[in-house]
mmCIF file of C-alpha atoms in Angstrom:
data_model
loop_
_atom_site.group_PDB
_atom_site.id
_atom_site.type_symbol
_atom_site.label_atom_id
_atom_site.label_comp_id
_atom_site.label_asym_id
_atom_site.label_seq_id
_atom_site.Cartn_x
_atom_site.Cartn_y
_atom_site.Cartn_z
ATOM 1 C CA UNK A 663 41.609 54.719 136.646
ATOM 2 C CA UNK A 664 42.500 57.439 138.530
ATOM 3 C CA UNK A 665 45.148 56.314 140.529
ATOM 4 C CA UNK A 666 46.842 55.388 138.296
ATOM 5 C CA UNK A 667 46.418 58.630 135.490
ATOM 6 C CA UNK A 668 47.639 60.200 139.059
ATOM 7 C CA UNK A 669 50.380 57.412 139.337
ATOM 8 C CA UNK A 670 51.843 58.123 136.164
ATOM 9 C CA UNK A 671 52.104 62.074 136.629
ATOM 10 C CA UNK A 672 53.582 61.515 139.992
ATOM 11 C CA UNK A 673 56.706 59.419 138.179
ATOM 12 C CA UNK A 674 56.769 61.622 135.224
ATOM 13 C CA UNK A 675 57.620 64.713 137.690
ATOM 14 C CA UNK A 676 59.344 63.701 139.560
ATOM 15 C CA UNK A 677 61.815 62.704 136.616
ATOM 16 C CA UNK A 678 61.213 66.058 135.526
ATOM 17 C CA UNK A 679 63.054 67.037 139.301
ATOM 18 C CA UNK A 680 65.652 64.567 138.567
ATOM 19 C CA UNK A 681 66.827 65.681 134.728
ATOM 20 C CA UNK A 682 66.710 69.473 136.073
ATOM 21 C CA UNK A 683 68.910 69.030 138.974
ATOM 22 C CA UNK A 684 71.100 66.868 136.645
ATOM 23 C CA UNK A 685 70.856 69.539 134.680
ATOM 24 C CA UNK A 686 72.245 72.153 136.957
ATOM 25 C CA UNK A 687 74.559 70.112 138.104
ATOM 26 C CA UNK A 688 76.130 69.747 134.721
ATOM 27 C CA UNK A 689 76.027 73.546 134.315
ATOM 28 C CA UNK A 690 78.206 74.431 137.236
ATOM 29 C CA UNK A 691 80.736 71.903 136.044
ATOM 30 C CA UNK A 692 80.936 74.593 133.491
ATOM 31 C CA UNK A 693 82.078 77.030 135.115
ATOM 32 C CA UNK A 694 85.705 78.950 135.051
ATOM 33 C CA UNK A 695 86.952 81.932 135.799
ATOM 34 C CA UNK A 696 88.691 83.935 133.618
ATOM 35 C CA UNK A 697 92.303 84.470 133.668
ATOM 36 C CA UNK A 698 93.763 87.226 136.059
ATOM 37 C CA UNK A 699 97.253 87.522 134.579
ATOM 38 C CA UNK A 700 99.472 87.559 131.538
ATOM 39 C CA UNK A 701 102.910 86.436 131.763
ATOM 40 C CA UNK A 702 104.162 87.406 128.061
ATOM 41 C CA UNK A 703 104.756 88.767 126.043
ATOM 42 C CA UNK A 704 104.974 92.570 127.849
ATOM 43 C CA UNK A 705 102.817 95.428 126.785
ATOM 44 C CA UNK A 706 103.952 96.962 123.654
ATOM 45 C CA UNK A 707 106.142 94.886 122.501
ATOM 46 C CA UNK A 708 107.602 94.734 119.342
ATOM 47 C CA UNK A 709 107.760 92.770 117.220
ATOM 48 C CA UNK A 710 109.238 92.470 113.605
ATOM 49 C CA UNK A 711 107.382 89.481 111.657
ATOM 50 C CA UNK A 712 110.405 88.442 109.505
ATOM 51 C CA UNK A 713 111.344 85.829 108.606
ATOM 52 C CA UNK A 714 108.307 83.463 108.117
ATOM 53 C CA UNK A 715 109.651 80.463 109.772
ATOM 54 C CA UNK A 716 110.093 82.763 112.842
ATOM 55 C CA UNK A 717 107.259 82.048 116.005
ATOM 56 C CA UNK A 718 105.928 84.496 119.343
ATOM 57 C CA UNK A 719 104.966 82.719 122.299
ATOM 58 C CA UNK A 720 101.863 84.065 124.591
ATOM 59 C CA UNK A 721 101.766 82.970 128.302
ATOM 60 C CA UNK A 722 99.122 83.227 130.837
ATOM 61 C CA UNK A 723 98.237 82.943 134.542
ATOM 62 C CA UNK A 724 95.643 79.732 135.059
ATOM 63 C CA UNK A 725 91.935 79.595 135.062
ATOM 64 C CA UNK A 726 90.430 77.885 137.769
ATOM 65 C CA UNK A 727 87.555 75.109 136.714
ATOM 66 C CA UNK A 728 84.255 74.692 139.436
ATOM 67 C CA UNK A 729 84.939 70.948 138.867
ATOM 68 C CA UNK A 730 89.024 71.314 139.169
ATOM 69 C CA UNK A 731 88.864 69.873 135.862
ATOM 70 C CA UNK A 732 90.317 71.132 132.527
ATOM 71 C CA UNK A 733 90.410 74.472 131.431
ATOM 72 C CA UNK A 734 90.345 75.046 127.264
ATOM 73 C CA UNK A 735 92.180 78.801 126.086
ATOM 74 C CA UNK A 736 91.547 80.823 122.912
ATOM 75 C CA UNK A 737 93.613 83.775 122.207
ATOM 76 C CA UNK A 738 91.238 86.927 120.555
ATOM 77 C CA UNK A 739 93.147 89.048 118.352
ATOM 78 C CA UNK A 740 91.853 92.548 118.036
ATOM 79 C CA UNK A 741 92.944 96.141 116.222
ATOM 80 C CA UNK A 742 94.466 98.616 118.369
ATOM 81 C CA UNK A 743 90.709 100.000 119.090
ATOM 82 C CA UNK A 744 88.212 97.091 119.132
ATOM 83 C CA UNK A 745 86.621 96.081 122.606
ATOM 84 C CA UNK A 746 86.695 91.927 121.253
ATOM 85 C CA UNK A 747 83.112 91.650 120.305
ATOM 86 C CA UNK A 748 84.050 90.886 117.041
ATOM 87 C CA UNK A 749 88.009 90.160 116.900
ATOM 88 C CA UNK A 750 89.532 90.090 113.501
ATOM 89 C CA UNK A 751 90.649 86.478 114.506
ATOM 90 C CA UNK A 752 90.800 84.127 117.462
ATOM 91 C CA UNK A 753 93.002 80.782 117.279
ATOM 92 C CA UNK A 754 93.259 77.710 120.379
ATOM 93 C CA UNK A 755 96.234 78.107 122.946
ATOM 94 C CA UNK A 756 98.951 75.424 122.419
ATOM 95 C CA UNK A 757 98.244 71.064 122.549
ATOM 96 C CA UNK A 758 94.410 72.033 121.052
ATOM 97 C CA UNK A 759 93.479 74.746 123.397
ATOM 98 C CA UNK A 760 94.276 73.112 126.743
ATOM 99 C CA UNK A 761 97.896 74.715 127.492
ATOM 100 C CA UNK A 762 98.038 78.310 128.850
ATOM 101 C CA UNK A 763 100.399 79.284 126.212
ATOM 102 C CA UNK A 764 100.193 80.085 122.235
ATOM 103 C CA UNK A 765 103.037 80.045 119.794
ATOM 104 C CA UNK A 766 102.021 81.371 116.909
ATOM 105 C CA UNK A 767 104.422 81.518 113.543
ATOM 106 C CA UNK A 768 104.593 85.273 111.911
ATOM 107 C CA UNK A 769 103.616 84.222 109.293
ATOM 108 C CA UNK A 770 99.855 83.577 111.340
ATOM 109 C CA UNK A 771 100.756 86.946 112.637
ATOM 110 C CA UNK A 772 101.214 88.458 109.110
ATOM 111 C CA UNK A 773 98.216 86.490 107.943
ATOM 112 C CA UNK A 774 95.992 88.648 111.876
ATOM 113 C CA UNK A 775 97.720 92.306 110.670
ATOM 114 C CA UNK A 776 96.299 91.747 107.319
ATOM 115 C CA UNK A 777 92.985 91.122 108.717
ATOM 116 C CA UNK A 778 94.053 94.144 111.078
ATOM 117 C CA UNK A 779 94.483 96.727 108.472
ATOM 118 C CA UNK A 780 98.280 97.149 108.542
ATOM 119 C CA UNK A 781 99.328 97.295 104.999
ATOM 120 C CA UNK A 782 102.528 95.295 104.108
ATOM 121 C CA UNK A 783 106.229 96.715 105.443
ATOM 122 C CA UNK A 784 104.313 98.645 108.084
ATOM 123 C CA UNK A 785 103.728 98.789 111.187
ATOM 124 C CA UNK A 786 100.835 98.340 113.871
ATOM 125 C CA UNK A 787 99.242 97.573 117.035
ATOM 126 C CA UNK A 788 97.101 94.608 117.696
ATOM 127 C CA UNK A 789 95.410 93.960 120.820
ATOM 128 C CA UNK A 790 94.932 90.625 122.684
ATOM 129 C CA UNK A 791 93.219 89.145 125.176
ATOM 130 C CA UNK A 792 92.609 85.620 126.599
ATOM 131 C CA UNK A 793 89.199 83.621 126.501
ATOM 132 C CA UNK A 794 88.853 80.606 128.551
ATOM 133 C CA UNK A 795 85.909 78.151 129.330
ATOM 134 C CA UNK A 796 84.870 74.103 129.000
ATOM 135 C CA UNK A 797 83.523 74.312 125.444
ATOM 136 C CA UNK A 798 80.569 76.843 126.601
ATOM 137 C CA UNK A 799 80.072 79.824 129.180
ATOM 138 C CA UNK A 800 82.905 81.262 127.711
ATOM 139 C CA UNK A 801 85.088 83.896 129.887
ATOM 140 C CA UNK A 802 87.030 87.003 128.454
ATOM 141 C CA UNK A 803 89.587 87.749 130.863
ATOM 142 C CA UNK A 804 89.076 91.668 131.894
ATOM 143 C CA UNK A 805 92.943 92.823 130.936
ATOM 144 C CA UNK A 806 94.325 92.800 127.189
ATOM 145 C CA UNK A 807 97.538 93.513 126.167
ATOM 146 C CA UNK A 808 99.387 95.603 122.753
ATOM 147 C CA UNK A 809 101.880 94.158 120.280
ATOM 148 C CA UNK A 810 103.433 96.278 118.039
ATOM 149 C CA UNK A 811 104.299 94.618 115.096
ATOM 150 C CA UNK A 812 106.016 95.457 111.037
ATOM 151 C CA UNK A 813 104.920 93.768 108.642
ATOM 152 C CA UNK A 814 107.130 92.206 105.923
ATOM 153 C CA UNK A 815 106.920 93.107 102.451
ATOM 154 C CA UNK A 816 104.923 90.681 101.012
ATOM 155 C CA UNK A 817 101.491 89.835 101.274
ATOM 156 C CA UNK A 818 99.779 87.315 103.559
ATOM 157 C CA UNK A 819 97.415 85.963 101.258
ATOM 158 C CA UNK A 820 98.086 85.567 97.465
ATOM 159 C CA UNK A 821 95.704 85.479 94.998
ATOM 160 C CA UNK A 822 95.207 82.908 92.268
ATOM 161 C CA UNK A 823 94.309 85.138 89.391
ATOM 162 C CA UNK A 824 93.849 89.003 88.797
ATOM 163 C CA UNK A 825 92.273 91.692 87.151
ATOM 164 C CA UNK A 826 92.189 95.480 86.698
ATOM 165 C CA UNK A 827 88.976 97.632 86.728
ATOM 166 C CA UNK A 828 88.005 101.003 86.785
ATOM 167 C CA UNK A 829 87.233 104.267 85.358
ATOM 168 C CA UNK A 830 90.894 104.317 83.581
ATOM 169 C CA UNK A 831 90.817 101.054 82.242
ATOM 170 C CA UNK A 832 89.886 99.437 78.473
ATOM 171 C CA UNK A 833 86.795 98.100 80.387
ATOM 172 C CA UNK A 834 85.720 100.435 82.529
ATOM 173 C CA UNK A 835 83.802 100.150 86.370
ATOM 174 C CA UNK A 836 82.092 96.855 84.533
ATOM 175 C CA UNK A 837 84.148 94.275 86.766
ATOM 176 C CA UNK A 838 82.574 91.833 84.472
ATOM 177 C CA UNK A 839 84.763 93.319 81.664
ATOM 178 C CA UNK A 840 88.184 94.269 83.676
ATOM 179 C CA UNK A 841 91.559 93.460 82.072
ATOM 180 C CA UNK A 842 92.729 89.826 82.808
ATOM 181 C CA UNK A 843 96.348 90.016 84.068
ATOM 182 C CA UNK A 844 99.035 87.276 83.465
ATOM 183 C CA UNK A 845 100.983 85.207 85.819
ATOM 184 C CA UNK A 846 104.512 85.555 84.938
ATOM 185 C CA UNK A 847 105.561 83.650 88.230
ATOM 186 C CA UNK A 848 104.121 83.524 91.776
ATOM 187 C CA UNK A 849 102.492 86.441 93.074
ATOM 188 C CA UNK A 850 103.974 87.933 90.354
ATOM 189 C CA UNK A 851 101.175 89.001 87.558
ATOM 190 C CA UNK A 852 101.528 91.440 84.346
ATOM 191 C CA UNK A 853 99.252 93.595 81.929
ATOM 192 C CA UNK A 854 99.848 95.581 78.693
ATOM 193 C CA UNK A 855 96.458 97.781 78.634
ATOM 194 C CA UNK A 856 96.111 101.642 77.772
ATOM 195 C CA UNK A 857 94.947 103.478 80.399
ATOM 196 C CA UNK A 858 92.634 107.057 80.710
ATOM 197 C CA UNK A 859 92.436 109.847 83.410
ATOM 198 C CA UNK A 860 90.292 108.638 85.765
ATOM 199 C CA UNK A 861 90.433 105.366 88.441
ATOM 200 C CA UNK A 862 91.739 101.834 88.890
ATOM 201 C CA UNK A 863 92.227 99.003 91.386
ATOM 202 C CA UNK A 864 92.689 95.111 91.089
ATOM 203 C CA UNK A 865 90.592 92.216 91.765
ATOM 204 C CA UNK A 866 91.046 88.544 92.618
ATOM 205 C CA UNK A 867 88.715 88.354 89.998
ATOM 206 C CA UNK A 868 85.485 89.783 88.017
ATOM 207 C CA UNK A 869 82.427 88.347 89.710
ATOM 208 C CA UNK A 870 80.950 88.700 93.398
ATOM 209 C CA UNK A 871 82.399 91.036 95.437
ATOM 210 C CA UNK A 872 86.484 90.237 95.726
ATOM 211 C CA UNK A 873 89.539 91.511 97.113
ATOM 212 C CA UNK A 874 90.776 94.097 96.001
ATOM 213 C CA UNK A 875 94.144 96.179 95.527
ATOM 214 C CA UNK A 876 95.314 99.898 94.635
ATOM 215 C CA UNK A 877 98.488 100.835 93.650
ATOM 216 C CA UNK A 878 100.485 104.589 96.181
ATOM 217 C CA UNK A 879 103.746 105.328 93.742
ATOM 218 C CA UNK A 880 105.553 101.907 93.799
ATOM 219 C CA UNK A 881 103.580 100.423 96.599
ATOM 220 C CA UNK A 882 100.878 97.653 96.638
ATOM 221 C CA UNK A 883 98.404 98.402 98.949
ATOM 222 C CA UNK A 884 94.693 96.505 99.912
ATOM 223 C CA UNK A 885 92.029 97.971 99.287
ATOM 224 C CA UNK A 886 91.667 101.505 97.698
ATOM 225 C CA UNK A 887 91.474 103.154 94.294
ATOM 226 C CA UNK A 888 94.420 105.069 91.966
ATOM 227 C CA UNK A 889 94.060 107.558 89.996
ATOM 228 C CA UNK A 890 95.526 108.303 86.600
ATOM 229 C CA UNK A 891 96.099 111.073 85.146
ATOM 230 C CA UNK A 892 97.273 113.183 81.655
ATOM 231 C CA UNK A 893 96.451 111.390 78.504
ATOM 232 C CA UNK A 894 96.029 107.673 77.583
ATOM 233 C CA UNK A 895 98.803 105.794 77.244
ATOM 234 C CA UNK A 896 99.436 101.938 76.571
ATOM 235 C CA UNK A 897 101.257 101.238 79.907
ATOM 236 C CA UNK A 898 102.889 97.654 80.959
ATOM 237 C CA UNK A 899 101.357 97.264 84.867
ATOM 238 C CA UNK A 900 103.478 94.750 87.324
ATOM 239 C CA UNK A 901 102.192 93.261 90.450
ATOM 240 C CA UNK A 902 104.136 92.007 92.640
ATOM 241 C CA UNK A 903 102.296 90.089 95.682
ATOM 242 C CA UNK A 904 105.780 88.817 97.162
ATOM 243 C CA UNK A 905 107.040 92.209 97.936
ATOM 244 C CA UNK A 906 103.796 94.399 98.244
ATOM 245 C CA UNK A 907 104.967 96.201 94.510
ATOM 246 C CA UNK A 908 104.436 97.560 91.731
ATOM 247 C CA UNK A 909 105.478 99.525 88.852
ATOM 248 C CA UNK A 910 104.086 101.487 85.397
ATOM 249 C CA UNK A 911 106.058 101.296 82.277
ATOM 250 C CA UNK A 912 104.820 103.364 79.429
ATOM 251 C CA UNK A 913 105.045 101.389 75.987
ATOM 252 C CA UNK A 914 105.787 104.250 73.679
ATOM 253 C CA UNK A 915 105.765 102.175 70.704
ATOM 254 C CA UNK A 916 106.292 98.868 69.269
ATOM 255 C CA UNK A 917 107.970 98.109 65.749
ATOM 256 C CA UNK A 918 108.965 95.289 63.494
ATOM 257 C CA UNK A 919 112.363 95.086 63.185
ATOM 258 C CA UNK A 920 113.428 94.497 59.581
ATOM 259 C CA UNK A 921 116.999 92.390 60.213
ATOM 260 C CA UNK A 922 118.572 92.819 57.482
ATOM 261 C CA UNK A 923 117.945 96.291 57.221
ATOM 262 C CA UNK A 924 119.006 96.849 60.485
ATOM 263 C CA UNK A 925 116.003 98.866 61.362
ATOM 264 C CA UNK A 926 112.261 99.362 61.903
ATOM 265 C CA UNK A 927 109.908 98.943 58.779
ATOM 266 C CA UNK A 928 106.909 100.165 60.706
ATOM 267 C CA UNK A 929 105.215 100.623 63.811
ATOM 268 C CA UNK A 930 102.275 98.353 64.775
ATOM 269 C CA UNK A 931 99.127 100.746 66.473
ATOM 270 C CA UNK A 932 97.680 99.484 69.894
ATOM 271 C CA UNK A 933 94.421 98.252 69.073
ATOM 272 C CA UNK A 934 93.321 97.280 72.666
ATOM 273 C CA UNK A 935 92.447 94.565 73.808
ATOM 274 C CA UNK A 936 96.698 94.030 75.153
ATOM 275 C CA UNK A 937 97.072 94.414 70.972
ATOM 276 C CA UNK A 938 99.022 95.521 68.670
ATOM 277 C CA UNK A 939 97.818 95.618 64.041
ATOM 278 C CA UNK A 940 98.828 96.524 61.084
ATOM 279 C CA UNK A 941 96.806 95.914 57.847
ATOM 280 C CA UNK A 942 97.979 95.754 54.599
ATOM 281 C CA UNK A 943 101.534 96.450 55.298
ATOM 282 C CA UNK A 944 103.880 95.849 52.142
ATOM 283 C CA UNK A 945 106.796 93.228 52.447
ATOM 284 C CA UNK A 946 109.868 92.702 50.201
ATOM 285 C CA UNK A 947 112.407 91.072 51.462
ATOM 286 C CA UNK A 948 116.199 92.173 51.137
ATOM 287 C CA UNK A 949 118.249 91.119 48.460
ATOM 288 C CA UNK A 950 121.609 88.972 49.159
ATOM 289 C CA UNK A 951 123.727 87.122 47.761
ATOM 290 C CA UNK A 952 122.883 83.704 48.713
ATOM 291 C CA UNK A 953 119.236 84.662 48.335
ATOM 292 C CA UNK A 954 116.286 86.915 50.163
ATOM 293 C CA UNK A 955 116.295 87.464 53.628
ATOM 294 C CA UNK A 956 113.117 86.971 55.694
ATOM 295 C CA UNK A 957 114.376 87.841 59.302
ATOM 296 C CA UNK A 958 112.448 90.188 61.716
ATOM 297 C CA UNK A 959 111.316 90.825 65.437
ATOM 298 C CA UNK A 960 110.408 93.749 67.413
ATOM 299 C CA UNK A 961 111.472 95.897 69.441
ATOM 300 C CA UNK A 962 109.477 97.763 71.898
ATOM 301 C CA UNK A 963 110.507 101.513 73.088
ATOM 302 C CA UNK A 964 110.287 101.738 76.769
ATOM 303 C CA UNK A 965 109.664 105.019 79.238
ATOM 304 C CA UNK A 966 109.503 104.894 82.762
ATOM 305 C CA UNK A 967 107.813 106.718 85.692
ATOM 306 C CA UNK A 968 111.199 108.569 85.472
ATOM 307 C CA UNK A 969 111.286 109.178 82.258
ATOM 308 C CA UNK A 970 113.809 107.422 80.943
ATOM 309 C CA UNK A 971 113.531 105.775 77.583
ATOM 310 C CA UNK A 972 114.589 101.770 76.621
ATOM 311 C CA UNK A 973 114.611 99.782 74.203
ATOM 312 C CA UNK A 974 113.834 95.360 74.618
ATOM 313 C CA UNK A 975 113.283 93.289 71.199
ATOM 314 C CA UNK A 976 111.365 90.231 71.593
ATOM 315 C CA UNK A 977 112.034 87.209 69.528
ATOM 316 C CA UNK A 978 111.956 83.749 68.907
ATOM 317 C CA UNK A 979 112.647 80.821 71.376
ATOM 318 C CA UNK A 980 115.202 79.557 68.509
ATOM 319 C CA UNK A 981 117.855 80.971 67.695
ATOM 320 C CA UNK A 982 117.741 80.603 63.998
ATOM 321 C CA UNK A 983 114.462 79.572 62.233
ATOM 322 C CA UNK A 984 113.143 78.126 59.238
ATOM 323 C CA UNK A 985 110.679 80.440 57.023
ATOM 324 C CA UNK A 986 107.313 79.686 57.960
ATOM 325 C CA UNK A 987 104.367 78.682 55.958
ATOM 326 C CA UNK A 988 100.897 77.909 55.524
ATOM 327 C CA UNK A 989 101.050 74.744 57.966
ATOM 328 C CA UNK A 990 103.401 76.213 60.703
ATOM 329 C CA UNK A 991 102.107 75.322 64.004
ATOM 330 C CA UNK A 992 101.348 78.351 66.516
ATOM 331 C CA UNK A 993 104.101 77.913 69.470
ATOM 332 C CA UNK A 994 106.495 79.022 66.122
ATOM 333 C CA UNK A 995 105.306 82.766 67.072
ATOM 334 C CA UNK A 996 105.493 82.166 70.934
ATOM 335 C CA UNK A 997 107.502 85.836 72.111
ATOM 336 C CA UNK A 998 110.234 85.874 74.039
ATOM 337 C CA UNK A 999 112.408 88.704 75.085
ATOM 338 C CA UNK A 1000 115.939 88.482 72.958
ATOM 339 C CA UNK A 1001 119.228 90.361 72.741
ATOM 340 C CA UNK A 1002 120.001 92.956 70.118
ATOM 341 C CA UNK A 1003 122.474 90.455 67.920
ATOM 342 C CA UNK A 1004 121.259 92.118 64.518
ATOM 343 C CA UNK A 1005 120.122 87.944 63.084
ATOM 344 C CA UNK A 1006 119.534 85.868 66.058
ATOM 345 C CA UNK A 1007 116.767 84.471 67.487
ATOM 346 C CA UNK A 1008 114.506 86.619 64.718
ATOM 347 C CA UNK A 1009 111.466 84.669 62.947
ATOM 348 C CA UNK A 1010 110.718 84.101 58.917
ATOM 349 C CA UNK A 1011 108.381 85.677 57.048
ATOM 350 C CA UNK A 1012 106.445 82.646 55.240
ATOM 351 C CA UNK A 1013 107.505 83.185 51.368
ATOM 352 C CA UNK A 1014 104.384 83.845 49.790
ATOM 353 C CA UNK A 1015 104.961 87.545 51.569
ATOM 354 C CA UNK A 1016 107.615 88.500 49.240
ATOM 355 C CA UNK A 1017 106.517 91.271 47.549
ATOM 356 C CA UNK A 1018 103.282 91.580 48.209
ATOM 357 C CA UNK A 1019 100.617 92.590 51.576
ATOM 358 C CA UNK A 1020 100.397 91.079 55.337
ATOM 359 C CA UNK A 1021 98.141 91.648 57.912
ATOM 360 C CA UNK A 1022 100.277 91.493 61.001
ATOM 361 C CA UNK A 1023 98.909 91.428 64.733
ATOM 362 C CA UNK A 1024 100.502 91.041 68.271
ATOM 363 C CA UNK A 1025 98.892 89.013 70.974
ATOM 364 C CA UNK A 1026 99.343 89.830 74.606
ATOM 365 C CA UNK A 1027 96.492 89.091 76.267
ATOM 366 C CA UNK A 1028 96.506 87.283 79.392
ATOM 367 C CA UNK A 1029 93.698 84.410 77.611
ATOM 368 C CA UNK A 1030 96.610 83.001 75.429
ATOM 369 C CA UNK A 1031 99.175 80.777 75.824
ATOM 370 C CA UNK A 1032 101.619 82.885 75.290
ATOM 371 C CA UNK A 1033 102.820 86.184 74.159
ATOM 372 C CA UNK A 1034 102.513 85.975 70.332
ATOM 373 C CA UNK A 1035 101.836 87.164 66.652
ATOM 374 C CA UNK A 1036 100.309 86.493 63.791
ATOM 375 C CA UNK A 1037 100.870 87.118 59.881
ATOM 376 C CA UNK A 1038 98.420 86.568 57.695
ATOM 377 C CA UNK A 1039 99.297 87.022 54.013
ATOM 378 C CA UNK A 1040 97.147 88.336 51.956
#
């Protein structure tokens, strides 16, 4: 019995020794040298990242593997002050990591620059180096070089949604109450809302820890806050991620413009929530030889950052309409920019409103299908 036990133990020991030898041998075959020379781009090369379809090439001397086999490469990018302990971005070289060359698009370099804190349209530096390995035992080159990049105007990543929050906004600094902006085209967002003295920023969502943006003059920047001073005003805010730009235009007044009188009947006060409303407004149609004229649209008076005042009419998508009724579809009331012609692109009041009262509300929230208004005959 002792002999059998001894034989078993000897066999197990032999297996451990053999296994250990194989393991050591395998590990030896994973050893590679670090990259010792970089070819391109030259140190401090300037690269303007336009057009997005352009590309840049990074090339270096091959590393050596102890088993004379293939070596895999990754290029690491970091901030100019970084040490690659936590690079902002890494990616394999061409050929799924097998070639001693990386071809990278300006679009991806623009993204890396964004991660490194370089703002759109600004110039900044990125540091790069090369990692060699056989999947493990990664060797970082002792060399590094710098490139100077000028970012394109737009953001590399455009949020799917956008909100405005902060002490200057109607929702305060409670992110869950942030004001939703309407996306009017790809990368362009718009909101009509009041702002008071305080601070604000934009967020890609109204929960968690979203990416944020701010306005500096006419520039849209990543992170930061925008300070608002002065009295409370209603503003049209436009944020364009494709050009990294933003604007604020004061909405001075919103009036109901009656076509037959060729003038504003009354202004609608702003009531919050991207809405203007007047209650118990007197409605008296205009007497014409052919009957009673009920046509109307709206006139917005705007003031830009330079203090220049302008007007914009909003009316129907149709140049002519039938009068509204109690069963008129909601889409009838959708509002779009129109010209200043006296009678074209007007809505027509429900005839029940003539010589009576009506509540009129304009709703320009991002959460309705389209900018619209509601007329409630009293």
